[in-house]
mmCIF file of C-alpha atoms and ligand atoms in Angstrom:
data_model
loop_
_atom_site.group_PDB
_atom_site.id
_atom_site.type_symbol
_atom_site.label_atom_id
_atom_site.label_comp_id
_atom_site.label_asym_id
_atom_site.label_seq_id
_atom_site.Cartn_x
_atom_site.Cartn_y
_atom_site.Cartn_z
ATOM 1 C CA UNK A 913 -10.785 -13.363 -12.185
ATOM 2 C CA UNK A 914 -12.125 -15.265 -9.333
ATOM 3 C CA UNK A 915 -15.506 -14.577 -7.600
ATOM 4 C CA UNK A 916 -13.723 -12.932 -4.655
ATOM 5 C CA UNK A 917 -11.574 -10.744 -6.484
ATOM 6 C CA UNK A 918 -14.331 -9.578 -8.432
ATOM 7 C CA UNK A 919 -16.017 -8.474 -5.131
ATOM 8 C CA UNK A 920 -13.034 -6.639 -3.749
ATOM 9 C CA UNK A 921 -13.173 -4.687 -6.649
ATOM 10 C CA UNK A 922 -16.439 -3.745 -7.203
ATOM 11 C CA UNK A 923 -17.240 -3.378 -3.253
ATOM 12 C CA UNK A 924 -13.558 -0.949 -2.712
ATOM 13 C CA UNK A 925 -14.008 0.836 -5.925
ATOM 14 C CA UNK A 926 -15.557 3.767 -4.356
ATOM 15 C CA UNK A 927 -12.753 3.990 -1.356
ATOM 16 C CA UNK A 928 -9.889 3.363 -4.108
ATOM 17 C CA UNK A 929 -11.620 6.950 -5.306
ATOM 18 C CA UNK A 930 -11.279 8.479 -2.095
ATOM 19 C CA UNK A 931 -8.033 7.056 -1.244
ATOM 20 C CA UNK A 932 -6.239 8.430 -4.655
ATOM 21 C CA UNK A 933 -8.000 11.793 -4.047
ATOM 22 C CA UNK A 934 -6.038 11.879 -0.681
ATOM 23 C CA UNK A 935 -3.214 11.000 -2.541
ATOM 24 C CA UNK A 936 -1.919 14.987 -3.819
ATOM 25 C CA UNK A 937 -3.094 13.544 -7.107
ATOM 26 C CA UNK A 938 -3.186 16.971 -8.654
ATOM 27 C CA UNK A 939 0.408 18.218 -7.575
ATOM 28 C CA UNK A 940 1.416 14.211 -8.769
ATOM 29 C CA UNK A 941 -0.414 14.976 -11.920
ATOM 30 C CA UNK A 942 1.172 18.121 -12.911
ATOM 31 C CA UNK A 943 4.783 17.463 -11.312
ATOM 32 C CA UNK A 944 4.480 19.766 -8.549
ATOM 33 C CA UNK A 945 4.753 17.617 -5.241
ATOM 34 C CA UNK A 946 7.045 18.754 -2.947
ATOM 35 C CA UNK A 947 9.393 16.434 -0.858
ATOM 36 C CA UNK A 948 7.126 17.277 1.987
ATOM 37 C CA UNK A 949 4.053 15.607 0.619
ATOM 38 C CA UNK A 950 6.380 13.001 -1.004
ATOM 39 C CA UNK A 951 7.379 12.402 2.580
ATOM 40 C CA UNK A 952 4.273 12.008 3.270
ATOM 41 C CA UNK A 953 3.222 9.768 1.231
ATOM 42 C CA UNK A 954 6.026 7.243 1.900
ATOM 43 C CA UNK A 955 5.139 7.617 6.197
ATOM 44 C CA UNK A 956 1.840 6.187 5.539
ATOM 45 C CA UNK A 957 3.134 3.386 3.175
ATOM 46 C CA UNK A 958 5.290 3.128 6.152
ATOM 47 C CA UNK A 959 2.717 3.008 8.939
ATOM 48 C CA UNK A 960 0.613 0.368 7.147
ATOM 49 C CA UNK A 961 3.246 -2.387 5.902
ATOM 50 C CA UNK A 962 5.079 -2.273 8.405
ATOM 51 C CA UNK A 963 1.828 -3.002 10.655
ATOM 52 C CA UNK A 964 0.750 -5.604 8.142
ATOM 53 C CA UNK A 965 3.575 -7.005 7.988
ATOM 54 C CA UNK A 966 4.204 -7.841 11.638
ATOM 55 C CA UNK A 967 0.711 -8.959 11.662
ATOM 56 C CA UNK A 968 1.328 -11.723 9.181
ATOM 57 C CA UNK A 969 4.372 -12.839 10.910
ATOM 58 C CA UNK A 970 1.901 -14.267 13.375
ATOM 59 C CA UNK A 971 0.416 -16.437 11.223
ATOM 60 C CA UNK A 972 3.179 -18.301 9.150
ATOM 61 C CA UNK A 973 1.399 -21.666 8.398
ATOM 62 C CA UNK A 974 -1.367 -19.631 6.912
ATOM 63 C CA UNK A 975 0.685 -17.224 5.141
ATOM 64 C CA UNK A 976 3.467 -19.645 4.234
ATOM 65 C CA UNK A 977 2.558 -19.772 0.047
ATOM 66 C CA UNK A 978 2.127 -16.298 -0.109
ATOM 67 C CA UNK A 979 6.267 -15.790 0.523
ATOM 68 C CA UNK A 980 5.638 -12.806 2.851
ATOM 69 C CA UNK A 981 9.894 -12.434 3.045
ATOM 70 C CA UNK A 982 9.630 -11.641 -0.618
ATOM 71 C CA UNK A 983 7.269 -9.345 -0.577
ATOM 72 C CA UNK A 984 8.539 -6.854 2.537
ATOM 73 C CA UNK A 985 8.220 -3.044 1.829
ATOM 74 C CA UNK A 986 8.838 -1.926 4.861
ATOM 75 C CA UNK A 987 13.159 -1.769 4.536
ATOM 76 C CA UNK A 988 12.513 -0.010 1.047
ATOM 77 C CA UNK A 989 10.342 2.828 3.138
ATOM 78 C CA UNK A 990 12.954 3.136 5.333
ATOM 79 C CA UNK A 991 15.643 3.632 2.865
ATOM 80 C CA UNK A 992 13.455 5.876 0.905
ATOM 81 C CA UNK A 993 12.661 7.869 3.673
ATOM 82 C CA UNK A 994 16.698 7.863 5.014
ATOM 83 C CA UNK A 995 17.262 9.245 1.952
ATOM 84 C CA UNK A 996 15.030 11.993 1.482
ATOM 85 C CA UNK A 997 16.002 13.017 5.174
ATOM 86 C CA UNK A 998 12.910 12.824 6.531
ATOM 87 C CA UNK A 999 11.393 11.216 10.029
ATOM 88 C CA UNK A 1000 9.482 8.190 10.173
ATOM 89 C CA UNK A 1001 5.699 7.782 10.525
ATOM 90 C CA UNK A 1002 4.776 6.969 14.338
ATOM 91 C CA UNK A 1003 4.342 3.383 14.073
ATOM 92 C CA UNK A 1004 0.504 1.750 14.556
ATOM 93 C CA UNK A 1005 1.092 -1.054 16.176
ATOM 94 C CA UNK A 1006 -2.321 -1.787 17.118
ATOM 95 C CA UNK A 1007 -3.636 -1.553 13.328
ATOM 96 C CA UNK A 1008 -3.955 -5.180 12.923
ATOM 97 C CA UNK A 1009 -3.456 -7.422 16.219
ATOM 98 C CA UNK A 1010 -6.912 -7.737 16.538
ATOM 99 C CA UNK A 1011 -6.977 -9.099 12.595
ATOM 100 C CA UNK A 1012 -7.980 -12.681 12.218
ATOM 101 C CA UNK A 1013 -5.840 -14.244 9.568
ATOM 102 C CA UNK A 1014 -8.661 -14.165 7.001
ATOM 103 C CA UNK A 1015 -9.276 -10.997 7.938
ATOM 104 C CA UNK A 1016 -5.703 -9.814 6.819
ATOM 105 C CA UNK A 1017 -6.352 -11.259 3.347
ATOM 106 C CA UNK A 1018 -8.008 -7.736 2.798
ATOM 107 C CA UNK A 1019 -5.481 -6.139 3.924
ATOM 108 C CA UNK A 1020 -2.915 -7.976 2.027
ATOM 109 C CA UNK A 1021 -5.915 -6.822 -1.192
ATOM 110 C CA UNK A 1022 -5.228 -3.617 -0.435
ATOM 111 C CA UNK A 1023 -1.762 -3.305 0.065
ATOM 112 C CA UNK A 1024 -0.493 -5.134 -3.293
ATOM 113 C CA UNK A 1025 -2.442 -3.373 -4.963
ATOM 114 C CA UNK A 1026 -1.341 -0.283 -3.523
ATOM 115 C CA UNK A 1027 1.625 -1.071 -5.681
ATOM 116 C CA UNK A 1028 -0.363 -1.031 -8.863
ATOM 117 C CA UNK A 1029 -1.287 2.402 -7.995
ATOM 118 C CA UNK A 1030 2.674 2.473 -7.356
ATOM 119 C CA UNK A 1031 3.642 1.864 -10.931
ATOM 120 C CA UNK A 1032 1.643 5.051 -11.650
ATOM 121 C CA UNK A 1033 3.117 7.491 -9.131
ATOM 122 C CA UNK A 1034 6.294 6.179 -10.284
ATOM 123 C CA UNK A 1035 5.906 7.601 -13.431
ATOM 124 C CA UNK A 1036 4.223 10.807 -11.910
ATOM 125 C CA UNK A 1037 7.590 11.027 -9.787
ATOM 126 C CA UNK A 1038 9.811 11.053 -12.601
ATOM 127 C CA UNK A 1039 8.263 14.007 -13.784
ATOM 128 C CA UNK A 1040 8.057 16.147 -10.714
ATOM 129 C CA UNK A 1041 11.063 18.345 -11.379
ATOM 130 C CA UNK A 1042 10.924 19.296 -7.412
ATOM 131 C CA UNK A 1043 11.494 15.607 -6.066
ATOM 132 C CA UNK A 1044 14.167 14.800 -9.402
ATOM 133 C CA UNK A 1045 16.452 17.767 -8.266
ATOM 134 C CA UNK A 1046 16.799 16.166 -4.908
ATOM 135 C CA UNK A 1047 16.613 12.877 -5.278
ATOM 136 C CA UNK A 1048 20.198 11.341 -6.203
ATOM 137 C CA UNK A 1049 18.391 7.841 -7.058
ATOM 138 C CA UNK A 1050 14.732 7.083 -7.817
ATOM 139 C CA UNK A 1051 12.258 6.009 -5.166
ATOM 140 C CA UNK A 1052 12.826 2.259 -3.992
ATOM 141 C CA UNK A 1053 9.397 1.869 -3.270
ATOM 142 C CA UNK A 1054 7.568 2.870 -6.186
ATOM 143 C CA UNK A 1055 9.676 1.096 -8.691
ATOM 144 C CA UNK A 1056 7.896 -1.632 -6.532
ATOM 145 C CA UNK A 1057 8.192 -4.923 -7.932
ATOM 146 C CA UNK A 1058 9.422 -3.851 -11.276
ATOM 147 C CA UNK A 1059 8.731 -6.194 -14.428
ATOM 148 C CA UNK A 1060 7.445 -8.586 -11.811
ATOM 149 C CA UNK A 1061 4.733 -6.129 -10.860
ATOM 150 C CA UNK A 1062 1.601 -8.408 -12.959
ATOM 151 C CA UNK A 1063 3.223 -11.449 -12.366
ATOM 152 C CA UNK A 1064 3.057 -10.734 -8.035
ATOM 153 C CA UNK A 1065 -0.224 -9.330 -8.316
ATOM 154 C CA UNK A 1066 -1.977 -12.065 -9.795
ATOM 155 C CA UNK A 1067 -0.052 -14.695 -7.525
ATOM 156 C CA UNK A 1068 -1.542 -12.521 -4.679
ATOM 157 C CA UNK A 1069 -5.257 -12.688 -5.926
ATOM 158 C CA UNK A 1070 -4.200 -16.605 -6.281
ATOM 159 C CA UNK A 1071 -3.465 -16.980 -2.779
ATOM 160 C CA UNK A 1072 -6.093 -14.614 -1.593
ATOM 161 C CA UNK A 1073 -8.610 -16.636 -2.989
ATOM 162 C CA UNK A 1074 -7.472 -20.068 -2.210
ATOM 163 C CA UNK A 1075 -7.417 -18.731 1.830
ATOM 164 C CA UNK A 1076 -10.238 -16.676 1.476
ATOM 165 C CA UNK A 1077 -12.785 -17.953 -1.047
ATOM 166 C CA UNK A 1078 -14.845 -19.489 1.722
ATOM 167 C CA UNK A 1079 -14.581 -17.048 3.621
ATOM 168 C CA UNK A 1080 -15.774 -13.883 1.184
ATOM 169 C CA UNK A 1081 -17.478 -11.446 3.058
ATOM 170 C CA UNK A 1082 -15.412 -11.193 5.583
ATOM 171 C CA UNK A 1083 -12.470 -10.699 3.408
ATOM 172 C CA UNK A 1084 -14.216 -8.063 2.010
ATOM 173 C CA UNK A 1085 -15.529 -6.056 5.150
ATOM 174 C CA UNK A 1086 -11.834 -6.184 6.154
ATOM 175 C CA UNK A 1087 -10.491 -4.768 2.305
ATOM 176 C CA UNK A 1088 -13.132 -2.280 3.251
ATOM 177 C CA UNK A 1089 -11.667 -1.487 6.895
ATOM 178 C CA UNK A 1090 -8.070 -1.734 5.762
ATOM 179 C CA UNK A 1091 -8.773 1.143 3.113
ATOM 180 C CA UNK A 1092 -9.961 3.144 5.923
ATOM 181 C CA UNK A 1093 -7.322 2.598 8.168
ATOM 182 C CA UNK A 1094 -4.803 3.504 5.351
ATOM 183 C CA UNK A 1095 -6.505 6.630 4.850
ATOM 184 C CA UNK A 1096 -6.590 6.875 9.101
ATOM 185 C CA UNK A 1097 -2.559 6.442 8.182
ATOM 186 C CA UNK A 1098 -2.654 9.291 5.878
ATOM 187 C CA UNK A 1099 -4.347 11.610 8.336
ATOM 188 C CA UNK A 1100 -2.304 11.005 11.145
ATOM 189 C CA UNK A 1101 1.019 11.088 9.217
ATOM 190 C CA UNK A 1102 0.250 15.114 8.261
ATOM 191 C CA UNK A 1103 1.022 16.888 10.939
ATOM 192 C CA UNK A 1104 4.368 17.770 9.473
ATOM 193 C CA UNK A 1105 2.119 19.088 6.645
ATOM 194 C CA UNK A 1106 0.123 21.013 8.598
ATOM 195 C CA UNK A 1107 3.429 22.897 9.981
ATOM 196 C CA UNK A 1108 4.406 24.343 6.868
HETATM 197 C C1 HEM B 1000 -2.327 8.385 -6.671
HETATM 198 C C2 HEM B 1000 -2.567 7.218 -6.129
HETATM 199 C C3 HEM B 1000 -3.055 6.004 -6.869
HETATM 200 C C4 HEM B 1000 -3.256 5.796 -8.193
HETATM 201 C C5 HEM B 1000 -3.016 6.762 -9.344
HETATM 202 C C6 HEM B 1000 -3.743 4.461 -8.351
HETATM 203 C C7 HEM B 1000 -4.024 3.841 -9.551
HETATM 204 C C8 HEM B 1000 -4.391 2.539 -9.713
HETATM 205 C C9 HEM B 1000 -4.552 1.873 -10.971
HETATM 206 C C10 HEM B 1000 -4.319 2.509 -12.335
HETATM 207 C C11 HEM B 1000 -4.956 0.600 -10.709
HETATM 208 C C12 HEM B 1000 -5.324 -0.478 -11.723
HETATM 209 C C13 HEM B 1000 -4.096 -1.155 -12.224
HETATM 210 C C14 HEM B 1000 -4.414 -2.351 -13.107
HETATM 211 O O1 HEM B 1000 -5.582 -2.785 -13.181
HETATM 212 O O2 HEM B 1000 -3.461 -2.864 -13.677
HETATM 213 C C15 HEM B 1000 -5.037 0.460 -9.278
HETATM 214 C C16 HEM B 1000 -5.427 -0.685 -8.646
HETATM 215 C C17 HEM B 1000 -5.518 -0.805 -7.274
HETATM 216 N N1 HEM B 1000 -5.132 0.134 -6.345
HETATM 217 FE FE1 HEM B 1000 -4.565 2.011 -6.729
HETATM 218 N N2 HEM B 1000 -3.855 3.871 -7.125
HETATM 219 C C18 HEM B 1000 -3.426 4.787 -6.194
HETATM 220 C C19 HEM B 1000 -3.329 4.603 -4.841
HETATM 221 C C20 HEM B 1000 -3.689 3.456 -4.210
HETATM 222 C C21 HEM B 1000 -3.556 3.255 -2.785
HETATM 223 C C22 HEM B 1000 -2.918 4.253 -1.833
HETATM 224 C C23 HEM B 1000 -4.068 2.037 -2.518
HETATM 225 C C24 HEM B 1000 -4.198 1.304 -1.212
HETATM 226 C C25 HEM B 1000 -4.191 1.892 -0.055
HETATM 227 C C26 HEM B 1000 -4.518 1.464 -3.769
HETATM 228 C C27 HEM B 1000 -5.108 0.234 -3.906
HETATM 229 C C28 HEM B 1000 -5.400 -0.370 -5.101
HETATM 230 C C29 HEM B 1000 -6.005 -1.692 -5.229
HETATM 231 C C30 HEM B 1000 -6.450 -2.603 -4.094
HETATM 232 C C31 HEM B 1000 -6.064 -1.957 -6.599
HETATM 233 C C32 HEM B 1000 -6.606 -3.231 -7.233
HETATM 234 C C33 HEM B 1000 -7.992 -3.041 -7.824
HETATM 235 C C34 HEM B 1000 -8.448 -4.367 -8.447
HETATM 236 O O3 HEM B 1000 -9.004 -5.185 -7.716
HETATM 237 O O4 HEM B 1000 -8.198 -4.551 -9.627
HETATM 238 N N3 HEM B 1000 -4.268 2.360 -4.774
HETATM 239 N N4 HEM B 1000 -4.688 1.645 -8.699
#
């Protein structure tokens, strides 16, 4: 593991905590989400790659070798979401347009490995009898990248360091931000939540 990828860890350890806390990681654990907070969840998926990716967009050169067109989550959120019936998040538009493209390499940390954390809730998910007698098909975008899920994650931490090695503490500060802002996502996404 690169320098830089050690870093990210060790330095977003303690906001990977607080983000999977967030996460209804008790009802996950014992099968009891509802398709509210399943909802939920997917909105601020939603809110976040569909910012990030529009953001990268703007930089193609940059991005280029990281193959951003194979890696879009955003039109599996949406199908997920059509399918549970539920509304989208309000977009955040402004969540990365001030993001230098170095800057976005944390952000791009923290959102593959969001689906490493995926694989997991993809399992939870199968178990939750309340989502499985709804759901005709299984979720779209937790079965993620599938068997490719190693294989994309370490070509990410590739390409993360080759753009960012020089470049480490920034990419870090900005893994740091982008876990806040996700968790910003998650907050502002609740209010249907909050009706219940
Ligand atoms: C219930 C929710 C979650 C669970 C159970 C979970 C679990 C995990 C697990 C088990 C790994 C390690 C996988 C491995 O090393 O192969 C991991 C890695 C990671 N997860 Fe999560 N995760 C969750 C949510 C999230 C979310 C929402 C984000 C981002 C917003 C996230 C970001 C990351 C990152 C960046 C890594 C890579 C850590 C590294 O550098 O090795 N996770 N997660």
């Amino acid at each position: 593991m690169s320098l830089l990828l050690d870093r990210l860890r060790q330095e977003t350890q303690q906001m990977h905590q607080q983000t999977e806390q967030l996460f209804y990681t008790e009802s996950l654990r014992n099968g009891t989400l509802s398709p509210i907070q399943y909802g939920h969840l997917l909105r601020t998926h939603l809110a976040f790659h569909q910012a990030l990716e529009i953001a990268i967009e703007h930089h193609p050169d940059f991005f280029r070798e990281y193959n951003p067109q194979e890696r879009l989550k955003t039109p599996w959120l949406l199908a997920d979401l059509a399918q549970l019936n539920e509304p989208l998040s309000s977009p955040m538009p402004a969540l990365f347009t001030s993001w230098t493209a170095v800057d976005l390499l944390g952000a791009v940390y923290v959102g593959e490995g969001s689906m490493l954390g995926g694989t997991v809730i993809n399992r939870l998910l199968q178990q939750s009898t309340s989502i499985q007698s709804i759901l005709p098909v299984a979720s779209r975008f937790y079965q993620g990248y599938g068997t490719d899920t190693g294989k994309q994650w370490r070509r990410s931490g590739e390409f993360i360091t080759q753009r960012g090695a020089l470049h480490a503490d920034a990419v870090v500060a900005a893994a740091k931000r982008a876990f806040s802002q996700f968790q910003e996502a998650f907050l502002s996404s609740q209010d249907r939540i909050m009706q219940k």
